[in-house]
mmCIF file of C-alpha atoms in Angstrom:
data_model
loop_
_atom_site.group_PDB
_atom_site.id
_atom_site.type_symbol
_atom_site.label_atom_id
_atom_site.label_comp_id
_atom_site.label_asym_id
_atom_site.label_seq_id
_atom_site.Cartn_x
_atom_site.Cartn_y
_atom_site.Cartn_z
ATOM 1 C CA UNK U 428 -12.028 2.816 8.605
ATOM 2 C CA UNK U 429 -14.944 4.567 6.870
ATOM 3 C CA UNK U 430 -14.407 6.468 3.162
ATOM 4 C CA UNK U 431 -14.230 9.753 4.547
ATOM 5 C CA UNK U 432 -11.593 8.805 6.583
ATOM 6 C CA UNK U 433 -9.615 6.870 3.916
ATOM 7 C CA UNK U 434 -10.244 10.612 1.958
ATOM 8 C CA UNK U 435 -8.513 12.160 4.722
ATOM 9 C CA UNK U 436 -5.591 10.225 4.908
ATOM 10 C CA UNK U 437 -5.295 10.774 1.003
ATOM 11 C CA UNK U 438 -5.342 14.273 0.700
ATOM 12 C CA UNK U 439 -2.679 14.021 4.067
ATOM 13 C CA UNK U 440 -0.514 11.643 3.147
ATOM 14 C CA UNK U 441 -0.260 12.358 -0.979
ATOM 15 C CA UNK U 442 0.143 16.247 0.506
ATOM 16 C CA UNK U 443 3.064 14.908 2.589
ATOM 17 C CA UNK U 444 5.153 13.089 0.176
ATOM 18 C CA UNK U 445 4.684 16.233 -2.052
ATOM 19 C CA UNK U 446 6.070 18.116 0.444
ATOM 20 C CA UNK U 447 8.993 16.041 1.385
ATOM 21 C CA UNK U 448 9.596 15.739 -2.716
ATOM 22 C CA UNK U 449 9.860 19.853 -2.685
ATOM 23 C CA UNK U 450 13.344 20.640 -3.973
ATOM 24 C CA UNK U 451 14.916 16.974 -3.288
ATOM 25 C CA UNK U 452 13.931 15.474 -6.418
ATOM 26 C CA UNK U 453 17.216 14.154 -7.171
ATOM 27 C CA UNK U 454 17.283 12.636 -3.867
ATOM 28 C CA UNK U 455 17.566 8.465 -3.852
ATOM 29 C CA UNK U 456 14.782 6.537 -2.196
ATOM 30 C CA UNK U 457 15.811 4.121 0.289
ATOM 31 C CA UNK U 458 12.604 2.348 0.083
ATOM 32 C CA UNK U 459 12.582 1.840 -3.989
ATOM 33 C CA UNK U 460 16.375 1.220 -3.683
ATOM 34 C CA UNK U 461 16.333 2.384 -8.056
ATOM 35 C CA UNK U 462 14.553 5.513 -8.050
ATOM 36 C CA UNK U 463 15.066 9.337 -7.297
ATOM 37 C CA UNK U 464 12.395 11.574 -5.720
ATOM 38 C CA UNK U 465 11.528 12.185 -9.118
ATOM 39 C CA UNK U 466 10.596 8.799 -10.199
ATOM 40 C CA UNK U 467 8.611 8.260 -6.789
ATOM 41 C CA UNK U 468 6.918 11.488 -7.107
ATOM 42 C CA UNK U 469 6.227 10.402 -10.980
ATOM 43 C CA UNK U 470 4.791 7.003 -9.912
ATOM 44 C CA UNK U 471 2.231 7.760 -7.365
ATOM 45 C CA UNK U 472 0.694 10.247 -9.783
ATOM 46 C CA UNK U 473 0.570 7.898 -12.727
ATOM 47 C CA UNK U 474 -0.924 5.577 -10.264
ATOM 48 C CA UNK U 475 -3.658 8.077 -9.146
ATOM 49 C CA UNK U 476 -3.528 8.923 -13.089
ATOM 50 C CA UNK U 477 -4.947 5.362 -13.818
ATOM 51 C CA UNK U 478 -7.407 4.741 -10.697
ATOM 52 C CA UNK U 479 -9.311 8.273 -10.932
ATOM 53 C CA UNK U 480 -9.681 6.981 -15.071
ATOM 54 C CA UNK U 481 -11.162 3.202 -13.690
ATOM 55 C CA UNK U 482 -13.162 5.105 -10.780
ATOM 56 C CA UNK U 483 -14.742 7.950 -12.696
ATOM 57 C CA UNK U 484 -15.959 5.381 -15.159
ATOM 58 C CA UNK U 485 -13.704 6.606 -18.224
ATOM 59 C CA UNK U 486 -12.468 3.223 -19.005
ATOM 60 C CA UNK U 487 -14.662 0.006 -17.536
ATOM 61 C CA UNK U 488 -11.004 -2.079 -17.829
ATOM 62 C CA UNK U 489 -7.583 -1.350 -18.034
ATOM 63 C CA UNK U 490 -7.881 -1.773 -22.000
ATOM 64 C CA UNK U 491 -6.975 1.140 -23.651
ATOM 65 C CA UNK U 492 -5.861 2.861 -20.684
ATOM 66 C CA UNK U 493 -2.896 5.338 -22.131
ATOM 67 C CA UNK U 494 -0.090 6.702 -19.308
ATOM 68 C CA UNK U 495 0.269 10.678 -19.207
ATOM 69 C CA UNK U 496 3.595 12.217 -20.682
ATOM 70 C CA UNK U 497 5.671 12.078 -17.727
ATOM 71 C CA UNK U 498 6.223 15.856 -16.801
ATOM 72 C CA UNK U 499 9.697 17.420 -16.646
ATOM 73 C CA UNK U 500 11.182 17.637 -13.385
ATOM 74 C CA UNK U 501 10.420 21.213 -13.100
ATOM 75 C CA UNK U 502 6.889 20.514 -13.598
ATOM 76 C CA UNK U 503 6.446 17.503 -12.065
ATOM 77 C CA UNK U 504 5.922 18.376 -8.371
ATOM 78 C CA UNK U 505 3.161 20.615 -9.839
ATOM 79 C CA UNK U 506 1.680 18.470 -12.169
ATOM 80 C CA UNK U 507 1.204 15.397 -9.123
ATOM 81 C CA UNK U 508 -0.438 18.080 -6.835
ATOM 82 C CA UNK U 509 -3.217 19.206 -9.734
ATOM 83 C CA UNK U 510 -3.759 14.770 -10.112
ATOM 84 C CA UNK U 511 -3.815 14.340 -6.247
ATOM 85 C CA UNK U 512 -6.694 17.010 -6.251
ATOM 86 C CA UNK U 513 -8.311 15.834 -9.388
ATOM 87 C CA UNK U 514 -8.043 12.251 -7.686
ATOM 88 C CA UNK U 515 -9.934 13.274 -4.648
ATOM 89 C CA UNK U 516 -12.870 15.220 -6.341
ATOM 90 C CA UNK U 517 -13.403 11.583 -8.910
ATOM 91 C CA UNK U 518 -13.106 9.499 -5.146
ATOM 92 C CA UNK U 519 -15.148 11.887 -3.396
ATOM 93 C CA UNK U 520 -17.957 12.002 -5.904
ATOM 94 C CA UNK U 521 -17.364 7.759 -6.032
ATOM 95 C CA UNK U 522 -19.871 5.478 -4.465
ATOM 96 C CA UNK U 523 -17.990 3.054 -2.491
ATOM 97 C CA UNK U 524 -20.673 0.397 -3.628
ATOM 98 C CA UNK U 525 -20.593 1.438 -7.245
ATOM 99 C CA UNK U 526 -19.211 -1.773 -9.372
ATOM 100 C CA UNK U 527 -15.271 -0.872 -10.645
ATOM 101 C CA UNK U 528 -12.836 -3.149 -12.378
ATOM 102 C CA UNK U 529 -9.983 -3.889 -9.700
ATOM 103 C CA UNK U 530 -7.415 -6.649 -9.551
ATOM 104 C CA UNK U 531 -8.935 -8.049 -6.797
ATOM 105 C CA UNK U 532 -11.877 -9.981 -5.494
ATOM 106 C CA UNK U 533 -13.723 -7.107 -4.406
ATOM 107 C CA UNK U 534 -14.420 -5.337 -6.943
ATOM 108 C CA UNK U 535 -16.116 -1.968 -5.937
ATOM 109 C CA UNK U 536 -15.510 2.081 -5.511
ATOM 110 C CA UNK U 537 -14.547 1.008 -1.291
ATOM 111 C CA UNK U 538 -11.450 -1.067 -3.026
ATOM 112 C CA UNK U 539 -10.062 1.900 -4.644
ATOM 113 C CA UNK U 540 -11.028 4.462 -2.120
ATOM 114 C CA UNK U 541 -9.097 2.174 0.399
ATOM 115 C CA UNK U 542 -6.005 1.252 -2.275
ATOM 116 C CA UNK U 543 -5.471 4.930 -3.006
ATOM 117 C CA UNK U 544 -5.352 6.165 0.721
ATOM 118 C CA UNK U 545 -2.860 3.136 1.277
ATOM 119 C CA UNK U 546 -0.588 3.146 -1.548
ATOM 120 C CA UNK U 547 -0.233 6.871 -1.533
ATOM 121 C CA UNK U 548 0.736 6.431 2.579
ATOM 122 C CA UNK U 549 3.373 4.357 2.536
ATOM 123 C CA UNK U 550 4.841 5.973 -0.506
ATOM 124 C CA UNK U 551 5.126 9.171 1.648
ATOM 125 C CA UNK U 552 6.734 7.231 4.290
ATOM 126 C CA UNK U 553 9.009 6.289 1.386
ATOM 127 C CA UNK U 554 9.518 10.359 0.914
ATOM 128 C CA UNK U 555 10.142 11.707 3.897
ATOM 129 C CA UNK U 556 12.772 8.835 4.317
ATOM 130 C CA UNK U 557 13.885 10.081 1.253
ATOM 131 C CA UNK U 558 14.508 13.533 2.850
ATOM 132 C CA UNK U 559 15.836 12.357 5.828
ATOM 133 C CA UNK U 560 13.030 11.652 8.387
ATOM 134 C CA UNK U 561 11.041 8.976 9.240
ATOM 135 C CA UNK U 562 7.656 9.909 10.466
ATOM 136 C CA UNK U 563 5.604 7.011 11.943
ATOM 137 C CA UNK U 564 1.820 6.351 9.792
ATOM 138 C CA UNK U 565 -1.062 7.054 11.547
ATOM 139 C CA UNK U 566 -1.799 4.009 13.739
ATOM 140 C CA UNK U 567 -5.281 3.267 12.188
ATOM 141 C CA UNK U 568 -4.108 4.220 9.090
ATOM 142 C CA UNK U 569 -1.666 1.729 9.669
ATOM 143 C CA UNK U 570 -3.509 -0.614 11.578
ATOM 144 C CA UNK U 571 -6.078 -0.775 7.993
ATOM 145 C CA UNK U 572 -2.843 -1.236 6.384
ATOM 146 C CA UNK U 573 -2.029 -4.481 7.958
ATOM 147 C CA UNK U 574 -5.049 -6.238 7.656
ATOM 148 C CA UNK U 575 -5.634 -4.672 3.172
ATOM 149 C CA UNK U 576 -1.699 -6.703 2.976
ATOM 150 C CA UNK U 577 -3.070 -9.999 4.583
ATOM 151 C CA UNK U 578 -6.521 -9.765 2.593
ATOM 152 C CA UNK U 579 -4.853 -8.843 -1.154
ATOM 153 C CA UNK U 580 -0.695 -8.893 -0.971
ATOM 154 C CA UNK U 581 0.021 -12.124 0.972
ATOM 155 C CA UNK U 582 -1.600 -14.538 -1.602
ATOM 156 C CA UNK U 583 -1.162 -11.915 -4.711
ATOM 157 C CA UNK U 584 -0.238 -14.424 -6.542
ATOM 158 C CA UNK U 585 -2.777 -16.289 -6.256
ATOM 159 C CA UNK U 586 -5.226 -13.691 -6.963
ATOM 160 C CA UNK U 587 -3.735 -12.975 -10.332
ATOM 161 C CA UNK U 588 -3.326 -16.517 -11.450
ATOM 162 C CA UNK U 589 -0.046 -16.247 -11.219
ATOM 163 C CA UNK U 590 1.784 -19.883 -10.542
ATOM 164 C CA UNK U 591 2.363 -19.970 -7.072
ATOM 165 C CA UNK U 592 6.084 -20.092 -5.618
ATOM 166 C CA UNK U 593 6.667 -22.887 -3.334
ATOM 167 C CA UNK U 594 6.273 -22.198 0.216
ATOM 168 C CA UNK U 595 5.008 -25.402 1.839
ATOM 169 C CA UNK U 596 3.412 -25.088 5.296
ATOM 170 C CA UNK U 597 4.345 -22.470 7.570
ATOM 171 C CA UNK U 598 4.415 -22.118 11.067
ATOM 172 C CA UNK U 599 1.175 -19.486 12.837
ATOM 173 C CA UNK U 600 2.313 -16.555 12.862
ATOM 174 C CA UNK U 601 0.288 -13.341 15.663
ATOM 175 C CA UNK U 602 0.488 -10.273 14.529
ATOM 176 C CA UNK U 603 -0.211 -8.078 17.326
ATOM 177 C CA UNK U 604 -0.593 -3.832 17.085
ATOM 178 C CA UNK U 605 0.585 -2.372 20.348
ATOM 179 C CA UNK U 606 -0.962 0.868 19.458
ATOM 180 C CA UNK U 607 -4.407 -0.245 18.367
ATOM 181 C CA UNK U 608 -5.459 -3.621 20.003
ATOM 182 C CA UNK U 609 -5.478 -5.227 16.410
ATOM 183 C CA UNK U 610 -4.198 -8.689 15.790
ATOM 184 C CA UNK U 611 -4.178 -11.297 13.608
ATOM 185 C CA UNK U 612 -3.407 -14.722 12.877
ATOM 186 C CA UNK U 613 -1.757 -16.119 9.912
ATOM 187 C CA UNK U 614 -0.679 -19.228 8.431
ATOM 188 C CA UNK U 615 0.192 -20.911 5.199
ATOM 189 C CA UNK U 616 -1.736 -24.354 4.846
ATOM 190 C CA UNK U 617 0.836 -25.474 1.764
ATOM 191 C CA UNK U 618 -1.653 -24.838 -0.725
ATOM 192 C CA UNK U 619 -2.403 -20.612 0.420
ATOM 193 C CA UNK U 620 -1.965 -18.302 2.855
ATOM 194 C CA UNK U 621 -4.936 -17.259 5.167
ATOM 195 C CA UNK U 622 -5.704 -15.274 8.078
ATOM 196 C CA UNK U 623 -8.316 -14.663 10.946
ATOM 197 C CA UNK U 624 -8.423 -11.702 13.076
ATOM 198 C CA UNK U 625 -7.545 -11.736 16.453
ATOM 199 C CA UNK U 626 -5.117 -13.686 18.617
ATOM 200 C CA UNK U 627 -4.580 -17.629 18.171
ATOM 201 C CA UNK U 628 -2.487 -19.966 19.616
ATOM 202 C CA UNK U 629 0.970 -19.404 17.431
ATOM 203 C CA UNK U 630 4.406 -20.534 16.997
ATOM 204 C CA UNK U 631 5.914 -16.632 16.296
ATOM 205 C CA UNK U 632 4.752 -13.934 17.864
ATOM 206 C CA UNK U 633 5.236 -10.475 16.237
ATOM 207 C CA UNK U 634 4.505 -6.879 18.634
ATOM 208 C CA UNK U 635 4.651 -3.678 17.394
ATOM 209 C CA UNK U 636 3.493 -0.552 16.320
ATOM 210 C CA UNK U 637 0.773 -0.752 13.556
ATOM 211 C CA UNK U 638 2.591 1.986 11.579
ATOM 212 C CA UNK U 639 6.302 -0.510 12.246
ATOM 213 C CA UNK U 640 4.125 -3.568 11.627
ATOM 214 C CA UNK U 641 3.295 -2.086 8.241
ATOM 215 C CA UNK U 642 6.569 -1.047 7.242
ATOM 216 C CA UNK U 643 8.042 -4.284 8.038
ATOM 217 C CA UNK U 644 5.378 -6.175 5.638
ATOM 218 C CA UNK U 645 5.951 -3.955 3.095
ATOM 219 C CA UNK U 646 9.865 -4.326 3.481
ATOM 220 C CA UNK U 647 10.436 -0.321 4.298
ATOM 221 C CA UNK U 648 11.985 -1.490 7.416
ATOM 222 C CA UNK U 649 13.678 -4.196 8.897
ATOM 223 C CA UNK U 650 12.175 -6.101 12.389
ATOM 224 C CA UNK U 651 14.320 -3.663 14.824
ATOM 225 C CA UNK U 652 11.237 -2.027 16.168
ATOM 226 C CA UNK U 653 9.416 -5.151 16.470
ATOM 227 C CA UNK U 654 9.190 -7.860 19.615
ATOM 228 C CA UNK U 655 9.242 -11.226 18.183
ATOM 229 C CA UNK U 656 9.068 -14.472 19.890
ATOM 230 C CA UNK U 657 8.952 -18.042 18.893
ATOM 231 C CA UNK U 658 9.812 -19.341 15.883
ATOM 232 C CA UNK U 659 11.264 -16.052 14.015
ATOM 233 C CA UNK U 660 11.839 -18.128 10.626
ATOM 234 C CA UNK U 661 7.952 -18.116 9.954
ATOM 235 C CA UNK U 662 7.832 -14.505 10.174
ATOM 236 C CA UNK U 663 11.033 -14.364 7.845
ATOM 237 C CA UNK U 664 9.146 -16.554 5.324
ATOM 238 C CA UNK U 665 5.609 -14.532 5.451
ATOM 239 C CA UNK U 666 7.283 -11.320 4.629
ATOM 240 C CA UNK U 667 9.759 -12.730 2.046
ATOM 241 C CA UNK U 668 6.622 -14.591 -0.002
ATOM 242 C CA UNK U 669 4.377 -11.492 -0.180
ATOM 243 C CA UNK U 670 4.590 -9.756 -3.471
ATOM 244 C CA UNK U 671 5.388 -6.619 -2.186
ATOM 245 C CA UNK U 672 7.242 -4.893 -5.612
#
């Protein structure tokens, strides 16, 4: 995926879950199991709040950053659609090769382009479960999806300096997207986790959907729309170690 497209799928998908947020505010969210609507619709926008500040070049670090006043409920709705737009002018006007702080290796404009087109998608998956449909994510979207968990959420951990929790080795595990030809191979070598593109040899083999494979990482859903094969446990273990809060 390019950064117009990743654009696209922001203005979309952060148009979506404002949508599905309309008038069911006080609705509970399945996916964050201790939040309304209104705490969803709350925390994506204080998340664009903070990346538009780091992308625009207000703040070089998140030093000094300061959260907004969290909006009353019958502003809030209002108040995230003005920071979606606002957000999309700042990653519009970004360079994706312009140097930004991030948490991450890569440190760039692409990482938050990317991020914010990500985040902001499967938190609208989170909405419209919210209101009572589940509406599959676009399968490149999705497929992009995959393969930004494996590169930054599997070994988060890691990444922050965080101690690492004690997984040991751990069987191959193929990832394989149905929809879009993708796949990938992952393992856990007992000191990491890494991963290669495309199909190796494997002990579990996972088939789906990009948009279920997705949703499955990220703990929205459980395996039911998934084929898997082999030795299921390794699977199990890759999605339970992933920082995924």
């Amino acid at each position: 995926m390019d950064t117009p497209r990743y654009l696209t799928a922001l203005r979309e998908q952060g148009t979506a879950l404002a949508e599905a947020a309309e008038g069911r505010l006080d609705a509970r969210v399945p996916g964050c199991p201790e939040w309304t609507m209104a705490d969803l619709v709350w925390h994506v926008g204080e998340v664009h709040h903070f990346w538009r500040t780091i992308a625009s070049g207000a703040l070089a670090d998140p030093e000094g950053y300061e959260a907004p006043e969290r909006p009353d409920d019958d502003h809030l709705t209002e108040w995230y659609r003005d920071g979606l737009a606002e957000t999309l002018t700042v990653l519009t006007a970004l360079d994706p090769a312009a140097p930004r702080w991030t948490w991450a290796p890569r440190k760039d404009g692409a990482f938050i382009q990317r991020r914010m087109a990500q985040e902001t998608a499967v938190h609208a998956w989170d909405a419209r479960d919210a209101a009572g449909g589940r509406v599959p994510l676009p399968a490149d979207l999705a497929a992009d999806g995959v393969e930004e968990f494996l590169s930054y959420f599997l070994d988060l951990r890691r990444i922050l300096g965080l101690p690492d929790d004690p997984v040991g080795a751990v069987e191959t595990v193929l990832l394989i997207a149905t929809d879009t030809g993708h796949a990938w191979t992952v393992d856990h070598t007992g000191s990491g986790w890494r991963f290669e593109r495309g199909a190796g040899r494997a002990a579990c083999e996972v088939r789906g959907r990009a948009s279920d494979l997705l949703l499955a990482l990220w703990r929205r859903t459980g395996t039911e729309n998934l084929g898997i094969t082999g030795e299921t446990g390794a699977f199990a273990t890759l999605i339970a170690a992933a920082e995924t809060e």
